[in-house]
Short mmCIF file of C-alpha atoms in Angstrom, two decimals:
data_model
loop_
_atom_site.label_atom_id
_atom_site.label_comp_id
_atom_site.label_asym_id
_atom_site.label_seq_id
_atom_site.Cartn_x
_atom_site.Cartn_y
_atom_site.Cartn_z
CA MET A 1 4.28 -15.96 5.14
CA ALA A 2 5.91 -12.58 5.45
CA THR A 3 3.84 -11.40 8.39
CA SER A 4 4.39 -12.63 11.91
CA GLU A 5 1.78 -15.05 13.26
CA ALA A 6 2.81 -14.41 16.84
CA SER A 7 1.83 -10.77 17.12
CA VAL A 8 -1.72 -9.75 17.85
CA THR A 9 -3.05 -6.42 16.60
CA ARG A 10 -4.53 -4.40 19.45
CA ILE A 11 -7.41 -2.19 18.38
CA MET A 12 -8.80 0.35 20.80
CA VAL A 13 -12.47 1.20 20.28
CA ALA A 14 -13.84 4.18 22.19
CA VAL A 15 -17.53 3.67 22.97
CA ASN A 16 -20.22 5.86 24.49
CA GLU A 17 -23.86 5.69 25.46
CA SER A 18 -26.80 6.57 23.24
CA THR A 19 -28.01 10.14 23.68
CA ILE A 20 -31.48 8.99 22.61
CA LYS A 21 -31.96 5.78 24.61
CA GLY A 22 -29.47 6.49 27.41
CA TYR A 23 -27.60 3.83 29.36
CA PRO A 24 -26.98 0.96 28.92
CA HIS A 25 -27.54 1.40 25.20
CA ALA A 26 -24.49 2.15 23.09
CA SER A 27 -24.62 5.05 20.64
CA ILE A 28 -25.32 4.32 16.99
CA SER A 29 -21.84 5.48 16.05
CA SER A 30 -20.11 3.31 18.71
CA LYS A 31 -21.94 0.24 17.47
CA GLY A 32 -21.15 1.15 13.89
CA ALA A 33 -17.45 1.51 14.64
CA PHE A 34 -17.44 -1.84 16.46
CA GLU A 35 -19.31 -3.70 13.71
CA TRP A 36 -17.06 -2.18 11.05
CA THR A 37 -14.01 -3.43 12.96
CA LEU A 38 -15.41 -6.94 13.14
CA GLN A 39 -16.70 -7.14 9.58
CA LYS A 40 -13.96 -5.34 7.69
CA ILE A 41 -10.82 -5.90 9.75
CA VAL A 42 -11.12 -8.89 12.09
CA MET A 43 -13.33 -11.07 9.86
CA SER A 44 -12.46 -14.74 10.38
CA ASN A 45 -9.03 -13.94 11.87
CA THR A 46 -10.40 -13.86 15.42
CA SER A 47 -7.13 -14.89 17.03
CA GLY A 48 -5.20 -12.14 15.27
CA PHE A 49 -6.81 -9.27 17.15
CA LYS A 50 -7.50 -8.01 20.61
CA LEU A 51 -10.14 -5.33 21.10
CA LEU A 52 -9.74 -2.74 23.84
CA PHE A 53 -12.97 -0.96 24.75
CA LEU A 54 -12.66 2.38 26.46
CA HIS A 55 -15.74 4.14 27.79
CA VAL A 56 -15.22 7.69 29.02
CA GLN A 57 -17.85 9.10 31.36
CA VAL A 58 -18.27 12.84 31.44
CA PRO A 59 -18.64 14.10 35.02
CA ASP A 60 -21.65 16.33 35.61
CA GLU A 61 -20.69 19.90 36.32
CA ASP A 62 -22.18 19.87 39.81
CA GLY A 63 -21.83 16.15 40.39
CA PHE A 64 -25.53 15.75 41.22
CA ASP A 65 -27.00 14.61 37.92
CA ASP A 66 -30.76 14.10 38.33
CA MET A 67 -30.71 13.99 42.14
CA ASP A 68 -32.02 16.96 44.11
CA SER A 69 -28.88 18.68 45.31
CA ILE A 70 -30.47 20.08 48.48
CA TYR A 71 -31.11 16.64 49.94
CA ALA A 72 -27.93 14.93 48.76
CA SER A 73 -25.80 13.47 51.55
CA PRO A 74 -22.27 11.99 51.34
CA GLU A 75 -24.00 8.59 51.04
CA ASP A 76 -25.93 9.88 48.03
CA PHE A 77 -22.63 10.82 46.41
CA LYS A 78 -21.25 7.33 46.93
CA SER A 79 -24.32 5.64 45.48
CA LEU A 80 -24.23 8.03 42.57
CA LYS A 81 -20.64 7.08 41.85
CA SER A 82 -21.40 3.39 42.02
CA ARG A 83 -24.51 3.86 39.87
CA ASP A 84 -22.41 5.61 37.21
CA ARG A 85 -19.96 2.78 37.33
CA ALA A 86 -22.68 0.14 37.06
CA ARG A 87 -24.20 1.91 34.05
CA GLY A 88 -20.81 2.13 32.37
CA LEU A 89 -20.15 -1.55 32.96
CA ARG A 90 -23.50 -2.52 31.50
CA LEU A 91 -22.69 -0.48 28.40
CA LEU A 92 -19.34 -2.25 28.03
CA GLU A 93 -21.05 -5.61 28.57
CA PHE A 94 -22.71 -5.29 25.17
CA PHE A 95 -19.34 -5.14 23.41
CA VAL A 96 -17.62 -7.71 25.60
CA THR A 97 -20.45 -10.24 25.20
CA ARG A 98 -20.36 -9.88 21.44
CA CYS A 99 -16.58 -10.46 21.43
CA HIS A 100 -16.98 -13.55 23.58
CA GLU A 101 -19.60 -14.92 21.18
CA ILE A 102 -17.29 -14.45 18.21
CA GLY A 103 -14.15 -15.55 20.05
CA VAL A 104 -12.20 -12.31 19.89
CA ALA A 105 -10.05 -11.45 22.90
CA CYS A 106 -10.95 -8.16 24.54
CA GLU A 107 -10.56 -5.87 27.51
CA ALA A 108 -12.86 -3.06 28.64
CA TRP A 109 -12.56 -0.26 31.13
CA ILE A 110 -14.10 3.03 32.24
CA LYS A 111 -12.48 6.42 32.75
CA LYS A 112 -13.89 9.77 33.79
CA GLY A 113 -13.13 13.07 32.13
CA ASP A 114 -13.21 14.92 28.84
CA PRO A 115 -13.56 12.11 26.27
CA LYS A 116 -11.13 13.51 23.71
CA GLU A 117 -8.43 14.19 26.31
CA VAL A 118 -8.92 10.86 28.06
CA ILE A 119 -8.89 8.86 24.81
CA CYS A 120 -5.59 10.45 23.75
CA HIS A 121 -4.15 9.88 27.22
CA GLU A 122 -5.17 6.22 27.17
CA VAL A 123 -3.71 5.77 23.70
CA LYS A 124 -0.41 7.07 25.03
CA ARG A 125 -0.60 4.71 28.01
CA ILE A 126 -1.86 1.58 26.21
CA GLN A 127 -0.20 2.11 22.80
CA PRO A 128 -2.73 0.29 20.63
CA ASP A 129 -1.97 -0.41 16.97
CA LEU A 130 -5.13 1.35 15.85
CA LEU A 131 -7.82 3.53 17.40
CA VAL A 132 -11.32 3.14 15.95
CA LEU A 133 -13.82 5.92 16.63
CA GLY A 134 -17.42 6.24 15.67
CA SER A 135 -18.49 9.63 14.42
CA ARG A 136 -21.85 11.23 13.81
CA GLY A 137 -20.47 12.62 10.56
CA LEU A 138 -21.89 16.05 11.28
CA GLY A 139 -21.52 18.77 8.68
CA PRO A 140 -19.49 21.94 9.34
CA PHE A 141 -22.53 23.79 10.65
CA GLN A 142 -23.36 21.32 13.41
CA ARG A 143 -19.68 20.88 14.24
CA VAL A 144 -19.37 24.47 15.36
CA PHE A 145 -21.79 23.89 18.20
CA VAL A 146 -21.04 20.29 19.08
CA GLY A 147 -17.32 19.78 18.50
CA THR A 148 -16.15 16.35 17.56
CA VAL A 149 -14.05 13.97 19.57
CA SER A 150 -12.89 12.18 16.44
CA GLU A 151 -11.45 15.29 14.82
CA PHE A 152 -9.37 15.98 17.95
CA CYS A 153 -8.15 12.39 18.21
CA VAL A 154 -7.20 12.15 14.53
CA LYS A 155 -4.89 15.11 15.15
CA HIS A 156 -3.56 14.31 18.61
CA ALA A 157 -3.70 10.57 19.32
CA GLU A 158 -0.29 8.92 19.14
CA CYS A 159 -1.41 5.99 17.00
CA PRO A 160 -3.20 5.50 13.67
CA VAL A 161 -6.85 6.52 13.94
CA VAL A 162 -9.78 5.57 11.77
CA THR A 163 -13.14 7.30 12.01
CA ILE A 164 -16.29 5.43 11.06
CA LYS A 165 -19.23 7.62 10.15
CA ARG A 166 -22.80 6.52 10.73
CA ARG A 167 -24.62 5.29 7.68
CA LEU A 168 -27.16 7.78 6.37
CA GLU A 169 -30.09 5.46 7.09
CA GLU A 170 -28.98 5.22 10.72
CA THR A 171 -28.89 8.96 11.31
CA PRO A 172 -31.63 10.07 13.73
CA GLN A 173 -33.98 12.90 12.87
CA ASP A 174 -31.75 15.30 14.81
CA PRO A 175 -28.24 14.41 13.60
CA VAL A 176 -26.73 15.65 16.86
CA ASP A 177 -28.44 12.71 18.58
CA ASP A 178 -26.64 9.39 18.58
CA MET B 1 -18.89 -16.99 13.13
CA ALA B 2 -20.71 -13.69 13.05
CA THR B 3 -18.71 -12.15 10.25
CA SER B 4 -19.18 -13.14 6.65
CA GLU B 5 -16.43 -15.32 5.18
CA ALA B 6 -17.45 -14.51 1.64
CA SER B 7 -16.72 -10.80 1.63
CA VAL B 8 -13.25 -9.48 0.98
CA THR B 9 -12.13 -6.17 2.49
CA ARG B 10 -10.82 -3.84 -0.19
CA ILE B 11 -8.09 -1.53 1.06
CA MET B 12 -6.88 1.29 -1.15
CA VAL B 13 -3.28 2.34 -0.55
CA ALA B 14 -2.12 5.54 -2.22
CA VAL B 15 1.59 5.37 -3.02
CA ASN B 16 4.12 7.84 -4.36
CA GLU B 17 7.76 8.01 -5.35
CA SER B 18 10.65 8.91 -3.04
CA THR B 19 11.62 12.57 -3.20
CA ILE B 20 15.16 11.59 -2.23
CA LYS B 21 15.86 8.59 -4.46
CA GLY B 22 13.30 9.34 -7.19
CA TYR B 23 11.62 6.71 -9.36
CA PRO B 24 11.18 3.79 -9.15
CA HIS B 25 11.72 3.98 -5.41
CA ALA B 26 8.65 4.33 -3.24
CA SER B 27 8.56 7.04 -0.58
CA ILE B 28 9.35 6.08 3.00
CA SER B 29 5.79 6.90 4.05
CA SER B 30 4.20 4.85 1.22
CA LYS B 31 6.25 1.82 2.18
CA GLY B 32 5.41 2.38 5.84
CA ALA B 33 1.68 2.54 5.11
CA PHE B 34 1.89 -0.64 3.04
CA GLU B 35 3.91 -2.58 5.63
CA TRP B 36 1.56 -1.42 8.40
CA THR B 37 -1.40 -2.73 6.39
CA LEU B 38 0.24 -6.12 5.93
CA GLN B 39 1.56 -6.49 9.47
CA LYS B 40 -1.31 -5.04 11.48
CA ILE B 41 -4.41 -5.66 9.38
CA VAL B 42 -3.89 -8.43 6.82
CA MET B 43 -1.55 -10.63 8.88
CA SER B 44 -2.17 -14.30 8.08
CA ASN B 45 -5.65 -13.62 6.63
CA THR B 46 -4.28 -13.16 3.12
CA SER B 47 -7.48 -14.29 1.40
CA GLY B 48 -9.58 -11.82 3.37
CA PHE B 49 -8.19 -8.71 1.74
CA LYS B 50 -7.60 -7.14 -1.63
CA LEU B 51 -5.15 -4.23 -1.88
CA LEU B 52 -5.74 -1.48 -4.42
CA PHE B 53 -2.64 0.57 -5.16
CA LEU B 54 -3.18 4.01 -6.62
CA HIS B 55 -0.25 6.08 -7.79
CA VAL B 56 -1.01 9.68 -8.73
CA GLN B 57 1.52 11.44 -10.94
CA VAL B 58 1.68 15.20 -10.72
CA PRO B 59 1.96 16.73 -14.20
CA ASP B 60 4.81 19.20 -14.61
CA GLU B 61 3.63 22.74 -15.10
CA ASP B 62 5.13 23.03 -18.57
CA GLY B 63 4.95 19.33 -19.37
CA PHE B 64 8.66 19.18 -20.23
CA ASP B 65 10.20 17.90 -17.03
CA ASP B 66 13.97 17.67 -17.47
CA MET B 67 13.91 17.82 -21.27
CA ASP B 68 15.04 20.99 -23.01
CA SER B 69 11.80 22.59 -24.08
CA ILE B 70 13.33 24.32 -27.13
CA TYR B 71 14.11 21.06 -28.84
CA ALA B 72 11.03 19.12 -27.78
CA SER B 73 8.98 17.78 -30.68
CA PRO B 74 5.56 16.05 -30.62
CA GLU B 75 7.51 12.79 -30.57
CA ASP B 76 9.38 13.97 -27.49
CA PHE B 77 6.04 14.55 -25.81
CA LYS B 78 4.90 11.02 -26.59
CA SER B 79 8.09 9.46 -25.31
CA LEU B 80 7.85 11.62 -22.20
CA LYS B 81 4.35 10.39 -21.56
CA SER B 82 5.36 6.78 -22.02
CA ARG B 83 8.45 7.32 -19.85
CA ASP B 84 6.27 8.72 -17.06
CA ARG B 85 4.02 5.75 -17.40
CA ALA B 86 6.92 3.30 -17.32
CA ARG B 87 8.33 4.94 -14.20
CA GLY B 88 4.94 4.78 -12.50
CA LEU B 89 4.53 1.13 -13.37
CA ARG B 90 7.96 0.29 -12.00
CA LEU B 91 7.00 2.02 -8.75
CA LEU B 92 3.79 0.00 -8.52
CA GLU B 93 5.72 -3.18 -9.34
CA PHE B 94 7.37 -3.02 -5.91
CA PHE B 95 4.01 -3.25 -4.15
CA VAL B 96 2.44 -5.75 -6.55
CA THR B 97 5.44 -8.09 -6.35
CA ARG B 98 5.35 -8.03 -2.58
CA CYS B 99 1.63 -8.87 -2.62
CA HIS B 100 2.22 -11.76 -5.01
CA GLU B 101 4.95 -13.13 -2.74
CA ILE B 102 2.62 -13.07 0.26
CA GLY B 103 -0.43 -14.22 -1.66
CA VAL B 104 -2.61 -11.15 -1.24
CA ALA B 105 -4.82 -10.19 -4.17
CA CYS B 106 -4.16 -6.73 -5.55
CA GLU B 107 -4.71 -4.24 -8.34
CA ALA B 108 -2.62 -1.21 -9.23
CA TRP B 109 -3.11 1.76 -11.49
CA ILE B 110 -1.80 5.23 -12.32
CA LYS B 111 -3.67 8.52 -12.57
CA LYS B 112 -2.49 12.04 -13.36
CA GLY B 113 -3.48 15.13 -11.42
CA ASP B 114 -3.50 16.71 -7.99
CA PRO B 115 -2.96 13.74 -5.64
CA LYS B 116 -5.48 14.78 -2.99
CA GLU B 117 -8.22 15.46 -5.53
CA VAL B 118 -7.51 12.32 -7.55
CA ILE B 119 -7.38 10.08 -4.47
CA CYS B 120 -10.79 11.34 -3.29
CA HIS B 121 -12.19 10.96 -6.80
CA GLU B 122 -10.92 7.39 -7.05
CA VAL B 123 -12.35 6.56 -3.61
CA LYS B 124 -15.73 7.72 -4.87
CA ARG B 125 -15.38 5.62 -8.03
CA ILE B 126 -13.91 2.45 -6.46
CA GLN B 127 -15.60 2.58 -3.03
CA PRO B 128 -12.94 0.78 -0.99
CA ASP B 129 -13.63 -0.25 2.60
CA LEU B 130 -10.60 1.64 3.85
CA LEU B 131 -8.07 4.11 2.48
CA VAL B 132 -4.55 3.86 3.91
CA LEU B 133 -2.25 6.83 3.46
CA GLY B 134 1.34 7.33 4.46
CA SER B 135 2.17 10.68 5.97
CA ARG B 136 5.41 12.45 6.72
CA GLY B 137 3.95 13.47 10.06
CA LEU B 138 5.14 17.04 9.67
CA GLY B 139 4.61 19.51 12.47
CA PRO B 140 2.36 22.53 12.10
CA PHE B 141 5.25 24.73 10.96
CA GLN B 142 6.22 22.57 7.99
CA ARG B 143 2.59 21.93 7.15
CA VAL B 144 2.01 25.57 6.33
CA PHE B 145 4.44 25.41 3.44
CA VAL B 146 3.95 21.86 2.29
CA GLY B 147 0.27 21.03 2.77
CA THR B 148 -0.64 17.45 3.39
CA VAL B 149 -2.58 15.10 1.19
CA SER B 150 -3.62 13.00 4.16
CA GLU B 151 -5.27 15.86 6.01
CA PHE B 152 -7.39 16.66 2.96
CA CYS B 153 -8.36 13.02 2.38
CA VAL B 154 -9.29 12.43 6.04
CA LYS B 155 -11.80 15.26 5.64
CA HIS B 156 -13.08 14.65 2.13
CA ALA B 157 -12.68 10.98 1.13
CA GLU B 158 -15.96 9.09 1.17
CA CYS B 159 -14.64 6.07 3.07
CA PRO B 160 -12.81 5.46 6.35
CA VAL B 161 -9.24 6.74 6.17
CA VAL B 162 -6.23 5.83 8.26
CA THR B 163 -3.00 7.80 8.16
CA ILE B 164 0.27 6.08 8.98
CA LYS B 165 3.05 8.39 10.06
CA ARG B 166 6.69 7.58 9.42
CA ARG B 167 8.63 6.25 12.36
CA LEU B 168 10.99 8.79 13.86
CA GLU B 169 14.07 6.73 12.99
CA GLU B 170 12.96 6.71 9.34
CA THR B 171 12.61 10.47 9.04
CA PRO B 172 15.24 11.96 6.71
CA GLN B 173 17.41 14.87 7.78
CA ASP B 174 15.01 17.26 6.08
CA PRO B 175 11.58 16.04 7.21
CA VAL B 176 9.96 17.43 4.05
CA ASP B 177 11.88 14.77 2.10
CA ASP B 178 10.33 11.33 1.84
#
């Protein structure tokens, strides 16, 4: 055997919530990227890989989300923070549970910020062997208005990146949804 | 086991010759992409993957290469064609031999044309699960003059694409070389 048995390939998978169903549901493209990784790369070699799930939460501009800002107290802020965290953890649970079922080692964590910047920063810090990103596969027209995290990461992340587009039959009526 | 044991992941690896050493030597980035695939993806799961090596030969503008065009006869053309083919096959031999040694199934073939166009065309025809490309990892300045096959394929190939950059210590004095 020419390849080393000892080394485990660490694959980072960036995951986000569904824009249609909201938390704790994962987006179609996140789930697609995850399933692709399991079916096409990990397969039966469950001990050869470790999956690293990163969920980046985008802070609301005013920090109040759906709460009425006039009545928000410092306690409200705290509970908001912990609610965000709880939602994020429940999202990650989906991926972690599935890994446990299959017997693939994994880690999962939450960060706040601009997803594309945070993903690239975490790649630099964690140095995975591969970054897997789901993508809505939007055409050039929709891209102008939406921007894509995957395009940025392919250019800037300091590790190999693979982008998994949603299958056509999984695309919602409005392709910007996910 | 949640993943299917029966299905084999087909990875297309586009390979080219070294600009420094010439045929039959493979470029630094091709070899890097290949070794990355073996070490990080295939590992011990040699029966889980099939590698598909595509080598695209760029036709010379005048079709004469290093032969003196004044004296070239139709026979010269034929021998040139078969020499090109022989060179290409010797290049592919490196990858095929290595696969045989490790016990990974593979196929290899040669096409003529513009590499980026041909690679995307072959992806459409063959429908691999993943396309692995080596890249010189040139900065924006060098890219303007050289263009990169990988950038085009990441955008246009109809399958997931991963680009493997050369390691810094492998970069030749002139980074455009490979």
